[in-house]
PDB file of C-alpha atoms in Angstrom:
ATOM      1  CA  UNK A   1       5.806  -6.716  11.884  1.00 92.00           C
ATOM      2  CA  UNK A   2       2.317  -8.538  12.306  1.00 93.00           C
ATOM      3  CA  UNK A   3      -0.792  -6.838  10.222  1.00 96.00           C
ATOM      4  CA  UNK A   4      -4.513  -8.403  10.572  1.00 95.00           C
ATOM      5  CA  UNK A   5      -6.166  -7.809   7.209  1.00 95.00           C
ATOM      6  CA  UNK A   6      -9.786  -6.237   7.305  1.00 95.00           C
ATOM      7  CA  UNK A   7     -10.247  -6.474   4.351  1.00 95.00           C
ATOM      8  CA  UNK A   8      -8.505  -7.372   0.490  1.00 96.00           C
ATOM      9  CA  UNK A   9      -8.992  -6.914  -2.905  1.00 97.00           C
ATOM     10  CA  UNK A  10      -6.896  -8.166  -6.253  1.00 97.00           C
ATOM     11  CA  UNK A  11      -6.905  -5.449  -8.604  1.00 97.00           C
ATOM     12  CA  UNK A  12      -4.503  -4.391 -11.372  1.00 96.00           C
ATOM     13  CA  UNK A  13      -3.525  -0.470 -12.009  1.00 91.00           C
ATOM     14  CA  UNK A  14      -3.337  -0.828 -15.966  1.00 91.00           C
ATOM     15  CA  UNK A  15      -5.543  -3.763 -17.240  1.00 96.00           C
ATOM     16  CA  UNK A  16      -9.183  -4.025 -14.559  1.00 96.00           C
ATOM     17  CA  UNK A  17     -11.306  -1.618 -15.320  1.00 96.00           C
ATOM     18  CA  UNK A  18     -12.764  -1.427 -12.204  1.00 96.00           C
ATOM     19  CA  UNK A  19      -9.838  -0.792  -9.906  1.00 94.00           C
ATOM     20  CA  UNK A  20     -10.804   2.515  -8.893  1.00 92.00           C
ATOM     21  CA  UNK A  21     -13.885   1.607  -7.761  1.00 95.00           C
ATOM     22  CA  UNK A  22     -12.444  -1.564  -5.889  1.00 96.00           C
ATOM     23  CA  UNK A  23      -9.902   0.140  -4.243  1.00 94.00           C
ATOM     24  CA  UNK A  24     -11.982   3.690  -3.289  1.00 93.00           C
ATOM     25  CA  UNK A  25     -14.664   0.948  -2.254  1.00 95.00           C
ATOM     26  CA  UNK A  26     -12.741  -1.238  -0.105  1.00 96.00           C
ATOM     27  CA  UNK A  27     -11.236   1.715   1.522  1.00 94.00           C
ATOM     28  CA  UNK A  28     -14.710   3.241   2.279  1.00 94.00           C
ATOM     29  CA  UNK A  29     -15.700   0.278   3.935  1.00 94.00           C
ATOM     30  CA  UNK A  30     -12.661   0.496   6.059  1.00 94.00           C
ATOM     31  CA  UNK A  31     -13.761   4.183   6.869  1.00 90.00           C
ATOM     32  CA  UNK A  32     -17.532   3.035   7.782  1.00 92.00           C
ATOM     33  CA  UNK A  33     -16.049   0.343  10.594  1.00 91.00           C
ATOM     34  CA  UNK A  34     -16.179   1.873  14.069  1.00 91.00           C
ATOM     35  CA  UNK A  35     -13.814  -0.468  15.638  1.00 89.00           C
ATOM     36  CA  UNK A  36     -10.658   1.268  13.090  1.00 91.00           C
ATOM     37  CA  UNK A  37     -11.441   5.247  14.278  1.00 89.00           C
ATOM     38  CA  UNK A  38      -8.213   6.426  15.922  1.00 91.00           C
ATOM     39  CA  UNK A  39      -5.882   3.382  14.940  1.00 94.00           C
ATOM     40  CA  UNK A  40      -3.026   3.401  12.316  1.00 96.00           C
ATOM     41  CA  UNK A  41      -4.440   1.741   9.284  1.00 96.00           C
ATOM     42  CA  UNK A  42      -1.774   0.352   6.635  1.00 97.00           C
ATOM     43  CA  UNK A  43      -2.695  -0.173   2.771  1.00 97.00           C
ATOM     44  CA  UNK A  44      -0.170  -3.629   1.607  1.00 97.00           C
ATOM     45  CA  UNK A  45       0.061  -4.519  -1.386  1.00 97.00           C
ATOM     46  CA  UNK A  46       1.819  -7.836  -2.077  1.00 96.00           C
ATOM     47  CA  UNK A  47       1.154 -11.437  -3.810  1.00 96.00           C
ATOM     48  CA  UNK A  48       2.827  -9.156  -7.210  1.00 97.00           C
ATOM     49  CA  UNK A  49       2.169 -11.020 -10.209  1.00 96.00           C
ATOM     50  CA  UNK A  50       5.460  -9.339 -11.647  1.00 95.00           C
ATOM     51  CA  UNK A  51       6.079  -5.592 -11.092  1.00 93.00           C
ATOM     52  CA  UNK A  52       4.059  -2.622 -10.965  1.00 91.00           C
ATOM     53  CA  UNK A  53       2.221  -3.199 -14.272  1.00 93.00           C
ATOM     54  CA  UNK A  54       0.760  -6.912 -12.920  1.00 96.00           C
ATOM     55  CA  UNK A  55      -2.095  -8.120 -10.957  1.00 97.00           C
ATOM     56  CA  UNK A  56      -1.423  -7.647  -7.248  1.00 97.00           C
ATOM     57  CA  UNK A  57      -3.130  -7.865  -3.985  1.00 97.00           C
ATOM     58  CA  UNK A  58      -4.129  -4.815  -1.985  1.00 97.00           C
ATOM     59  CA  UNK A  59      -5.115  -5.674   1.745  1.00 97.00           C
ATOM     60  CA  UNK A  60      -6.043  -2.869   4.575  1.00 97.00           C
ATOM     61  CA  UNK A  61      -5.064  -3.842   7.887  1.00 96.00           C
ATOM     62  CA  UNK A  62      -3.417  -3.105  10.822  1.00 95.00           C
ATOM     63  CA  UNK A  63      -1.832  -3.467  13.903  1.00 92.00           C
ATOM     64  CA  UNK A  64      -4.003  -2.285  16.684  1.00 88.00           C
ATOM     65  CA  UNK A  65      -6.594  -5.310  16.993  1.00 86.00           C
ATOM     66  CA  UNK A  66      -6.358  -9.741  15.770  1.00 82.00           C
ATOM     67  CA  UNK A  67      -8.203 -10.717  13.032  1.00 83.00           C
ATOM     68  CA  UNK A  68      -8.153 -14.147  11.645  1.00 87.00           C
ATOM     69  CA  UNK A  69      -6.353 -13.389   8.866  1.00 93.00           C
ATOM     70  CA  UNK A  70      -2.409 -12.128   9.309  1.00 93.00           C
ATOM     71  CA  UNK A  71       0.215 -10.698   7.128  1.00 94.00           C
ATOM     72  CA  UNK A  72       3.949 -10.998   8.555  1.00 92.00           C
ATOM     73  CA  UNK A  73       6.037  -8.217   7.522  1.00 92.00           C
ATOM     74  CA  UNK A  74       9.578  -8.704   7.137  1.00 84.00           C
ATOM     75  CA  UNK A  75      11.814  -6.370   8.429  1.00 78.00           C
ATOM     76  CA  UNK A  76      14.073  -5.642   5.014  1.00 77.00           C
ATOM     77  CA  UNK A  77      15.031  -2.471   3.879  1.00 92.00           C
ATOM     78  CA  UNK A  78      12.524  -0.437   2.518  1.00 96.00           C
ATOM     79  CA  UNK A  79      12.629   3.168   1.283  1.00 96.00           C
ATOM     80  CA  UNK A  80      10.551   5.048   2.776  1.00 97.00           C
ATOM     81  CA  UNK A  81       8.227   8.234   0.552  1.00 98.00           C
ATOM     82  CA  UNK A  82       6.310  10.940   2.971  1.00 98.00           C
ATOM     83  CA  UNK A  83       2.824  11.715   1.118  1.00 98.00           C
ATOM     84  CA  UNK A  84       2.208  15.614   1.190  1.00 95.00           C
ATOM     85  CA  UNK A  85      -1.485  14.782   2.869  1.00 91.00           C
ATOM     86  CA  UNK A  86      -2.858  18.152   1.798  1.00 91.00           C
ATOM     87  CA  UNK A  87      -3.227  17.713  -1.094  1.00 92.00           C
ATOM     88  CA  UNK A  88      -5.974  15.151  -2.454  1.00 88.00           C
ATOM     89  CA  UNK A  89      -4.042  13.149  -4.280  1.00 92.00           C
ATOM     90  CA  UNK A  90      -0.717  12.792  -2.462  1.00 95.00           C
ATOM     91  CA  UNK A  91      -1.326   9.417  -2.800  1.00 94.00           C
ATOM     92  CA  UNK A  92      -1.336   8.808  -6.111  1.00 92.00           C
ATOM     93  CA  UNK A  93       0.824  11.349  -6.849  1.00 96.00           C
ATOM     94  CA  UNK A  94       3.719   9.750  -4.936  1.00 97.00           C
ATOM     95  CA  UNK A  95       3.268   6.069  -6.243  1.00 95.00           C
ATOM     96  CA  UNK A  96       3.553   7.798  -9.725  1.00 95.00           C
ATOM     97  CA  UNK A  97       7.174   9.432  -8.550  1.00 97.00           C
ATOM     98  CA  UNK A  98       8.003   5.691  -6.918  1.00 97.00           C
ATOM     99  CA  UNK A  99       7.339   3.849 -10.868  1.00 95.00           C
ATOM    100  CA  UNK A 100       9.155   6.831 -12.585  1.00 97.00           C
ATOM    101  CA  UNK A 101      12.259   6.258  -9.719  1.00 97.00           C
ATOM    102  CA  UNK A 102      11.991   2.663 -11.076  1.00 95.00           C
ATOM    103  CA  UNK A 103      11.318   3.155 -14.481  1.00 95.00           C
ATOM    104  CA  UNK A 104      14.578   5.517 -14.207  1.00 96.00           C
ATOM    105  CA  UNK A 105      16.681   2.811 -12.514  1.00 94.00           C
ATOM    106  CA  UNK A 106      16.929   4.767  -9.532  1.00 96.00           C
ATOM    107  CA  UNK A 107      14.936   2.524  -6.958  1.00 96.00           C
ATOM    108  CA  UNK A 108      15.404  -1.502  -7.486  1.00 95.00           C
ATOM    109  CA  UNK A 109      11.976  -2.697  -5.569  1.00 96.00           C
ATOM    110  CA  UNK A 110      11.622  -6.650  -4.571  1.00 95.00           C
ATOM    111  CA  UNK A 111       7.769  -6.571  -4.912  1.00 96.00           C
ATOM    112  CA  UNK A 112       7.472  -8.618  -1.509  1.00 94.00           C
ATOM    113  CA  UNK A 113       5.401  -6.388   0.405  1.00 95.00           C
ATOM    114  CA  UNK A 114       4.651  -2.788   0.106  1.00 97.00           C
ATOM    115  CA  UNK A 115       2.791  -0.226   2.109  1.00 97.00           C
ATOM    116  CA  UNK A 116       1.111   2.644   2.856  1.00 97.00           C
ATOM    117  CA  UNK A 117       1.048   3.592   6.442  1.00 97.00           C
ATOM    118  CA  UNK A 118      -1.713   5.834   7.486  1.00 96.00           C
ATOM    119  CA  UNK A 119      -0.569   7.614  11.083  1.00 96.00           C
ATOM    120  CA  UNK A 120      -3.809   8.549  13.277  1.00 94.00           C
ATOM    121  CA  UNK A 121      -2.115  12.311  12.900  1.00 94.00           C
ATOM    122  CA  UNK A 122      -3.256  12.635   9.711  1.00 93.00           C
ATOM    123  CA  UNK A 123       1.106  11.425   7.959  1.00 96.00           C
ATOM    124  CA  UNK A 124       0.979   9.113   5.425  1.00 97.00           C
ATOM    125  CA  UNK A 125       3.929   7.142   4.333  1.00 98.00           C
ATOM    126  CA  UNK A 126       5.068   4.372   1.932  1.00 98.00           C
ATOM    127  CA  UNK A 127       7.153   2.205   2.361  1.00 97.00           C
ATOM    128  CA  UNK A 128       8.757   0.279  -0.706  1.00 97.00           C
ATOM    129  CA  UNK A 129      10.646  -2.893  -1.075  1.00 96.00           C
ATOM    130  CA  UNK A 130      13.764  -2.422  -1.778  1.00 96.00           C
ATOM    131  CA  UNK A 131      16.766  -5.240  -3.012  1.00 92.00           C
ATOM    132  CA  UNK A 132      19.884  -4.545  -0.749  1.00 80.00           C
ATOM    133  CA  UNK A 133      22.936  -4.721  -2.752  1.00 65.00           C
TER     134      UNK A 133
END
């Protein structure tokens, strides 16, 4: 799967202070660009430093329109997670359910590329790396 990134950001979810405000601000920007209204919008996350608990990159993109800058998706397994979009924060609550999965040994991730798919219906989804065995 191609993705042409709009726009990134490296953040970290434990150590940068300001990665609520770099995340919430790079997806309002998103949100403020005409050209994205009505298109499926994905959140990646990749370049991991380690796991979960390192610096990683978060980039918006998607698959509607070329930009100059691509990501190429493999096509590994990934588990998939539906986000209950009702409530305000699905989001967030899910990724914490993916790192206790892990954290339980239940989900082995490969920290390749990771991502939240935002459907123009209002679903959200992530997808998660997973090793095949």
């Amino acid at each position: 799967m191609e993705l042409y990134i709009l726009e990134s950001i490296r953040t970290n979810n434990f150590t940068d202070p300001d990665m609520y405000s770099k995340i919430t601000g790079v997806w309002q920007s998103i949100q403020a660009r005409p050209e994205v209204a009505n298109t499926v919008i994905f959140g990646v996350y990749h370049n991991y430093e380690s796991n979960y608990k390192g610096d990683y990159d978060l980039s918006i993109a998607t698959s509607s329109f070329s930009t100059t800058n691509k990501l190429t998706i493999s096509e590994q397994g990934y588990e998939i997670f539906k986000v209950d979009s009702s409530k305000d924060n699905g989001v967030f609550e899910t990724w914490q359910r993916i790192w206790a999965l892990e954290e339980n040994g239940e989900l082995d991730r490969a920290y390749t590329f990771d991502f939240e798919k935002y459907d123009t219906n209002g679903e959200i989804e992530i997808y998660i790396a997973i090793n095949k065995a």
